mmCIF file of C-alpha atoms and ligand atoms in Angstrom:
data_model
loop_
_atom_site.group_PDB
_atom_site.id
_atom_site.type_symbol
_atom_site.label_atom_id
_atom_site.label_comp_id
_atom_site.label_asym_id
_atom_site.label_seq_id
_atom_site.Cartn_x
_atom_site.Cartn_y
_atom_site.Cartn_z
ATOM 1 C CA UNK A 939 1.099 4.611 -15.729
ATOM 2 C CA UNK A 940 2.289 7.276 -18.145
ATOM 3 C CA UNK A 941 5.024 6.474 -20.689
ATOM 4 C CA UNK A 942 5.688 10.211 -21.272
ATOM 5 C CA UNK A 943 9.313 11.303 -20.743
ATOM 6 C CA UNK A 944 9.578 12.373 -17.152
ATOM 7 C CA UNK A 945 11.288 15.506 -15.822
ATOM 8 C CA UNK A 946 12.540 13.764 -12.679
ATOM 9 C CA UNK A 947 14.599 10.783 -11.602
ATOM 10 C CA UNK A 948 14.834 8.803 -8.378
ATOM 11 C CA UNK A 949 18.088 8.382 -6.503
ATOM 12 C CA UNK A 950 18.550 6.419 -3.290
ATOM 13 C CA UNK A 951 18.850 8.802 -0.339
ATOM 14 C CA UNK A 952 22.318 8.655 1.258
ATOM 15 C CA UNK A 953 23.954 9.946 4.426
ATOM 16 C CA UNK A 954 26.034 12.297 2.252
ATOM 17 C CA UNK A 955 22.857 14.251 1.410
ATOM 18 C CA UNK A 956 22.218 15.284 5.019
ATOM 19 C CA UNK A 957 22.810 19.032 4.599
ATOM 20 C CA UNK A 958 20.783 19.318 1.414
ATOM 21 C CA UNK A 959 17.948 17.214 2.867
ATOM 22 C CA UNK A 960 17.759 19.087 6.174
ATOM 23 C CA UNK A 961 17.844 22.508 4.533
ATOM 24 C CA UNK A 962 14.971 21.442 2.251
ATOM 25 C CA UNK A 963 12.916 19.908 5.086
ATOM 26 C CA UNK A 964 13.502 23.062 7.152
ATOM 27 C CA UNK A 965 12.281 25.196 4.245
ATOM 28 C CA UNK A 966 9.239 22.896 3.937
ATOM 29 C CA UNK A 967 7.956 22.778 7.537
ATOM 30 C CA UNK A 968 4.992 24.988 6.612
ATOM 31 C CA UNK A 969 4.054 22.624 3.753
ATOM 32 C CA UNK A 970 4.611 19.411 5.721
ATOM 33 C CA UNK A 971 2.850 20.324 8.976
ATOM 34 C CA UNK A 972 0.645 18.763 10.243
ATOM 35 C CA UNK A 973 0.881 15.834 7.826
ATOM 36 C CA UNK A 974 4.493 14.794 7.894
ATOM 37 C CA UNK A 975 7.493 15.188 10.191
ATOM 38 C CA UNK A 976 10.879 14.742 8.540
ATOM 39 C CA UNK A 977 14.284 15.209 10.194
ATOM 40 C CA UNK A 978 15.459 18.805 10.385
ATOM 41 C CA UNK A 979 18.807 18.387 12.150
ATOM 42 C CA UNK A 980 21.967 16.390 11.396
ATOM 43 C CA UNK A 981 21.456 14.176 14.467
ATOM 44 C CA UNK A 982 17.819 13.410 13.667
ATOM 45 C CA UNK A 983 18.710 12.724 10.023
ATOM 46 C CA UNK A 984 21.447 10.221 10.943
ATOM 47 C CA UNK A 985 19.140 8.403 13.361
ATOM 48 C CA UNK A 986 16.250 8.424 10.834
ATOM 49 C CA UNK A 987 18.474 7.017 8.078
ATOM 50 C CA UNK A 988 18.963 3.782 10.065
ATOM 51 C CA UNK A 989 15.494 2.710 8.939
ATOM 52 C CA UNK A 990 16.992 2.006 5.496
ATOM 53 C CA UNK A 991 19.779 -0.275 6.779
ATOM 54 C CA UNK A 992 18.061 -3.647 6.351
ATOM 55 C CA UNK A 993 16.175 -3.095 3.082
ATOM 56 C CA UNK A 994 12.710 -3.241 4.675
ATOM 57 C CA UNK A 995 12.359 0.485 3.982
ATOM 58 C CA UNK A 996 13.811 2.204 0.906
ATOM 59 C CA UNK A 997 14.292 5.946 0.621
ATOM 60 C CA UNK A 998 14.679 8.074 -2.519
ATOM 61 C CA UNK A 999 15.093 11.675 -3.493
ATOM 62 C CA UNK A 1000 13.080 12.899 -6.468
ATOM 63 C CA UNK A 1001 15.489 15.051 -8.461
ATOM 64 C CA UNK A 1002 14.691 17.297 -11.377
ATOM 65 C CA UNK A 1003 16.773 15.853 -14.230
ATOM 66 C CA UNK A 1004 17.869 19.133 -15.801
ATOM 67 C CA UNK A 1005 18.996 20.920 -12.659
ATOM 68 C CA UNK A 1006 19.606 18.093 -10.161
ATOM 69 C CA UNK A 1007 17.437 19.994 -7.672
ATOM 70 C CA UNK A 1008 15.696 17.727 -5.135
ATOM 71 C CA UNK A 1009 11.964 18.342 -5.610
ATOM 72 C CA UNK A 1010 10.822 15.873 -2.966
ATOM 73 C CA UNK A 1011 11.248 12.457 -1.411
ATOM 74 C CA UNK A 1012 9.518 9.114 -1.487
ATOM 75 C CA UNK A 1013 9.949 6.096 0.762
ATOM 76 C CA UNK A 1014 8.817 2.564 0.028
ATOM 77 C CA UNK A 1015 8.213 1.493 3.638
ATOM 78 C CA UNK A 1016 7.509 -1.739 5.491
ATOM 79 C CA UNK A 1017 8.160 -4.125 2.619
ATOM 80 C CA UNK A 1018 6.589 -7.459 3.523
ATOM 81 C CA UNK A 1019 7.115 -10.516 1.333
ATOM 82 C CA UNK A 1020 5.437 -13.952 1.721
ATOM 83 C CA UNK A 1021 1.818 -13.957 0.593
ATOM 84 C CA UNK A 1022 1.538 -10.166 0.950
ATOM 85 C CA UNK A 1023 4.313 -8.782 -1.305
ATOM 86 C CA UNK A 1024 3.366 -5.236 -0.368
ATOM 87 C CA UNK A 1025 4.622 -1.983 1.102
ATOM 88 C CA UNK A 1026 3.388 1.473 2.021
ATOM 89 C CA UNK A 1027 4.487 4.776 0.524
ATOM 90 C CA UNK A 1028 5.612 7.885 2.374
ATOM 91 C CA UNK A 1029 6.271 11.034 0.359
ATOM 92 C CA UNK A 1030 6.654 14.775 0.530
ATOM 93 C CA UNK A 1031 7.390 17.627 -1.823
ATOM 94 C CA UNK A 1032 10.026 20.202 -0.906
ATOM 95 C CA UNK A 1033 8.445 23.646 -0.771
ATOM 96 C CA UNK A 1034 10.509 25.370 -3.518
ATOM 97 C CA UNK A 1035 9.394 22.721 -6.047
ATOM 98 C CA UNK A 1036 5.853 21.925 -4.849
ATOM 99 C CA UNK A 1037 2.793 22.238 -7.075
ATOM 100 C CA UNK A 1038 4.613 21.615 -10.356
ATOM 101 C CA UNK A 1039 3.788 17.955 -10.934
ATOM 102 C CA UNK A 1040 7.198 16.647 -9.839
ATOM 103 C CA UNK A 1041 5.739 14.469 -7.093
ATOM 104 C CA UNK A 1042 3.268 12.923 -9.514
ATOM 105 C CA UNK A 1043 6.193 12.033 -11.769
ATOM 106 C CA UNK A 1044 8.427 10.901 -8.916
ATOM 107 C CA UNK A 1045 5.742 8.628 -7.529
ATOM 108 C CA UNK A 1046 5.125 7.252 -11.025
ATOM 109 C CA UNK A 1047 8.787 6.193 -10.992
ATOM 110 C CA UNK A 1048 8.476 4.810 -7.454
ATOM 111 C CA UNK A 1049 5.508 2.685 -8.577
ATOM 112 C CA UNK A 1050 7.488 1.381 -11.547
ATOM 113 C CA UNK A 1051 10.464 0.558 -9.320
ATOM 114 C CA UNK A 1052 8.231 -1.170 -6.768
ATOM 115 C CA UNK A 1053 6.290 -3.261 -9.282
ATOM 116 C CA UNK A 1054 9.034 -3.983 -11.846
ATOM 117 C CA UNK A 1055 12.308 -4.112 -9.864
ATOM 118 C CA UNK A 1056 11.181 -5.000 -6.327
ATOM 119 C CA UNK A 1057 8.336 -7.052 -7.796
ATOM 120 C CA UNK A 1058 5.909 -5.936 -5.144
ATOM 121 C CA UNK A 1059 2.250 -6.671 -5.738
ATOM 122 C CA UNK A 1060 0.623 -3.954 -3.654
ATOM 123 C CA UNK A 1061 1.358 -0.414 -2.519
ATOM 124 C CA UNK A 1062 -0.653 1.502 0.051
ATOM 125 C CA UNK A 1063 -0.834 5.172 0.879
ATOM 126 C CA UNK A 1064 -2.472 6.073 4.195
ATOM 127 C CA UNK A 1065 -3.722 9.627 4.162
ATOM 128 C CA UNK A 1066 -5.589 11.828 6.621
ATOM 129 C CA UNK A 1067 -9.020 12.799 5.233
ATOM 130 C CA UNK A 1068 -8.210 16.531 5.285
ATOM 131 C CA UNK A 1069 -4.925 16.135 3.364
ATOM 132 C CA UNK A 1070 -6.403 17.165 0.040
ATOM 133 C CA UNK A 1071 -3.071 17.563 -1.827
ATOM 134 C CA UNK A 1072 -2.037 14.019 -0.955
ATOM 135 C CA UNK A 1073 -5.478 12.610 -1.834
ATOM 136 C CA UNK A 1074 -5.336 14.377 -5.213
ATOM 137 C CA UNK A 1075 -1.875 12.937 -5.818
ATOM 138 C CA UNK A 1076 -2.830 9.294 -5.246
ATOM 139 C CA UNK A 1077 -6.049 9.703 -7.261
ATOM 140 C CA UNK A 1078 -3.969 10.985 -10.204
ATOM 141 C CA UNK A 1079 -1.746 7.917 -9.890
ATOM 142 C CA UNK A 1080 -4.662 5.487 -10.048
ATOM 143 C CA UNK A 1081 -4.848 4.382 -6.418
ATOM 144 C CA UNK A 1082 -8.289 3.204 -5.231
ATOM 145 C CA UNK A 1083 -9.960 4.083 -1.950
ATOM 146 C CA UNK A 1084 -10.323 1.046 0.298
ATOM 147 C CA UNK A 1085 -11.709 2.441 3.523
ATOM 148 C CA UNK A 1086 -11.129 4.441 6.681
ATOM 149 C CA UNK A 1087 -8.692 3.172 9.324
ATOM 150 C CA UNK A 1088 -9.557 4.842 12.650
ATOM 151 C CA UNK A 1089 -6.618 5.970 14.845
ATOM 152 C CA UNK A 1090 -4.178 4.508 12.318
ATOM 153 C CA UNK A 1091 -0.949 6.516 12.784
ATOM 154 C CA UNK A 1092 0.489 8.680 15.584
ATOM 155 C CA UNK A 1093 1.029 12.029 13.832
ATOM 156 C CA UNK A 1094 1.501 15.484 15.313
ATOM 157 C CA UNK A 1095 0.864 14.233 18.845
ATOM 158 C CA UNK A 1096 -2.286 12.140 18.351
ATOM 159 C CA UNK A 1097 -3.615 8.946 16.768
ATOM 160 C CA UNK A 1098 -5.117 10.099 13.488
ATOM 161 C CA UNK A 1099 -7.729 8.422 11.316
ATOM 162 C CA UNK A 1100 -6.404 7.659 7.830
ATOM 163 C CA UNK A 1101 -7.983 6.778 4.510
ATOM 164 C CA UNK A 1102 -6.375 3.700 3.005
ATOM 165 C CA UNK A 1103 -5.615 4.016 -0.698
ATOM 166 C CA UNK A 1104 -3.939 1.206 -2.635
ATOM 167 C CA UNK A 1105 -2.768 0.135 -6.062
ATOM 168 C CA UNK A 1106 -1.831 -3.354 -7.207
ATOM 169 C CA UNK A 1107 0.703 -4.400 -9.835
ATOM 170 C CA UNK A 1108 -0.287 -3.919 -13.473
ATOM 171 C CA UNK A 1109 -0.308 -7.028 -15.636
ATOM 172 C CA UNK A 1110 1.782 -8.613 -16.947
ATOM 173 C CA UNK A 1111 3.669 -8.816 -13.639
ATOM 174 C CA UNK A 1112 6.599 -11.039 -12.716
ATOM 175 C CA UNK A 1113 6.374 -12.170 -9.091
ATOM 176 C CA UNK A 1114 9.335 -12.122 -6.739
ATOM 177 C CA UNK A 1115 10.742 -15.632 -6.130
ATOM 178 C CA UNK A 1116 9.701 -15.301 -2.475
ATOM 179 C CA UNK A 1117 6.013 -15.536 -3.453
ATOM 180 C CA UNK A 1118 4.781 -19.075 -2.676
ATOM 181 C CA UNK A 1119 3.935 -21.019 -5.849
ATOM 182 C CA UNK A 1120 0.455 -22.020 -4.603
HETATM 183 C C1 COA B 784 1.127 15.782 -0.901
HETATM 184 C C2 COA B 784 2.248 16.492 -1.628
HETATM 185 C C3 COA B 784 3.462 15.570 -1.681
HETATM 186 C C4 COA B 784 1.775 16.805 -3.052
HETATM 187 O O1 COA B 784 2.797 17.540 -3.699
HETATM 188 P P1 COA B 784 2.488 18.423 -4.992
HETATM 189 O O2 COA B 784 3.669 19.261 -5.237
HETATM 190 O O3 COA B 784 1.148 19.068 -4.853
HETATM 191 O O4 COA B 784 2.316 17.294 -6.079
HETATM 192 P P2 COA B 784 2.713 17.438 -7.599
HETATM 193 O O5 COA B 784 4.168 17.639 -7.716
HETATM 194 O O6 COA B 784 2.175 16.242 -8.277
HETATM 195 O O7 COA B 784 1.978 18.752 -8.054
HETATM 196 C C5 COA B 784 0.600 18.734 -8.354
HETATM 197 C C6 COA B 784 0.177 20.163 -8.602
HETATM 198 O O8 COA B 784 1.029 20.724 -9.594
HETATM 199 C C7 COA B 784 0.230 21.206 -10.664
HETATM 200 N N1 COA B 784 1.039 21.066 -11.883
HETATM 201 C C8 COA B 784 1.740 22.062 -12.449
HETATM 202 N N2 COA B 784 2.407 21.612 -13.512
HETATM 203 C C9 COA B 784 2.150 20.296 -13.611
HETATM 204 C C10 COA B 784 2.574 19.276 -14.503
HETATM 205 N N3 COA B 784 3.393 19.539 -15.523
HETATM 206 N N4 COA B 784 2.131 18.016 -14.299
HETATM 207 C C11 COA B 784 1.279 17.739 -13.275
HETATM 208 N N5 COA B 784 0.839 18.674 -12.388
HETATM 209 C C12 COA B 784 1.284 19.949 -12.555
HETATM 210 C C13 COA B 784 -1.032 20.400 -10.586
HETATM 211 O O9 COA B 784 -2.091 21.069 -11.209
HETATM 212 C C14 COA B 784 -1.216 20.276 -9.101
HETATM 213 O O10 COA B 784 -1.705 21.471 -8.556
HETATM 214 P P3 COA B 784 -3.164 21.549 -7.915
HETATM 215 O O11 COA B 784 -3.183 20.566 -6.776
HETATM 216 O O12 COA B 784 -3.275 22.964 -7.486
HETATM 217 O O13 COA B 784 -4.085 21.135 -9.002
HETATM 218 C C15 COA B 784 2.645 17.835 -0.931
HETATM 219 O O14 COA B 784 1.481 18.625 -0.787
HETATM 220 C C16 COA B 784 3.280 17.635 0.414
HETATM 221 O O15 COA B 784 4.493 17.496 0.542
HETATM 222 N N6 COA B 784 2.442 17.619 1.483
HETATM 223 C C17 COA B 784 2.974 17.453 2.841
HETATM 224 C C18 COA B 784 3.483 16.046 3.094
HETATM 225 C C19 COA B 784 2.377 15.016 2.924
HETATM 226 O O16 COA B 784 1.216 15.286 3.127
HETATM 227 N N7 COA B 784 2.784 13.797 2.550
HETATM 228 C C20 COA B 784 1.856 12.713 2.342
HETATM 229 C C21 COA B 784 1.375 12.157 3.629
HETATM 230 S S1 COA B 784 0.091 10.958 3.326
#
């Protein structure tokens, strides 16, 4: 992972950011379809935010440091401990800031947070084979292709095949205390 100074920072997504989030997702429907459906209305946002209540899913905005503008979002989803110590990533750029490398930098920070603070061992990204921008993003970040999962996620009204891409913690790595000793 790059040690270059980054132009973005991560901040936990909060209920107070509803208007900003929904106006950016609304502006980004053309970019997100058919790959990703994010809440567009206040009601959907409030309901969607409940997924972060118990810590199993964590949600962040990727903000440009200089301006504070939200360039995108990243979720660390389905955190499982025990002998797995893994999670899966969900992410999207917001249209006004897409194609400028902010998501690459934001995901670099999400990987650092996951491996160093949450002490996860494995992160997955599950991507439809035609989603070339997302495939390019995970390749840049050093994920490896592990295989095709048929009918993996229900997206845009159908069960879609997904490529499974993953990255494991760099060494040295300090395990979370919940990892069994043997
Ligand atoms: C997938 C997605 C998040 C990628 O976002 P992105 O804006 O392309 O990603 P980045 O911010 O890293 O930008 C990379 C692009 O910026 C360009 N770029 C410009 N300046 C750059 C810089 N300083 N550093 C790195 N890249 C830069 C890169 O060349 C690249 O463009 P290219 O693909 O034409 O070569 C976005 O397409 C998206 O939101 N898609 C819909 C949602 C989605 O598919 N989510 C994932 C589901 S699995």
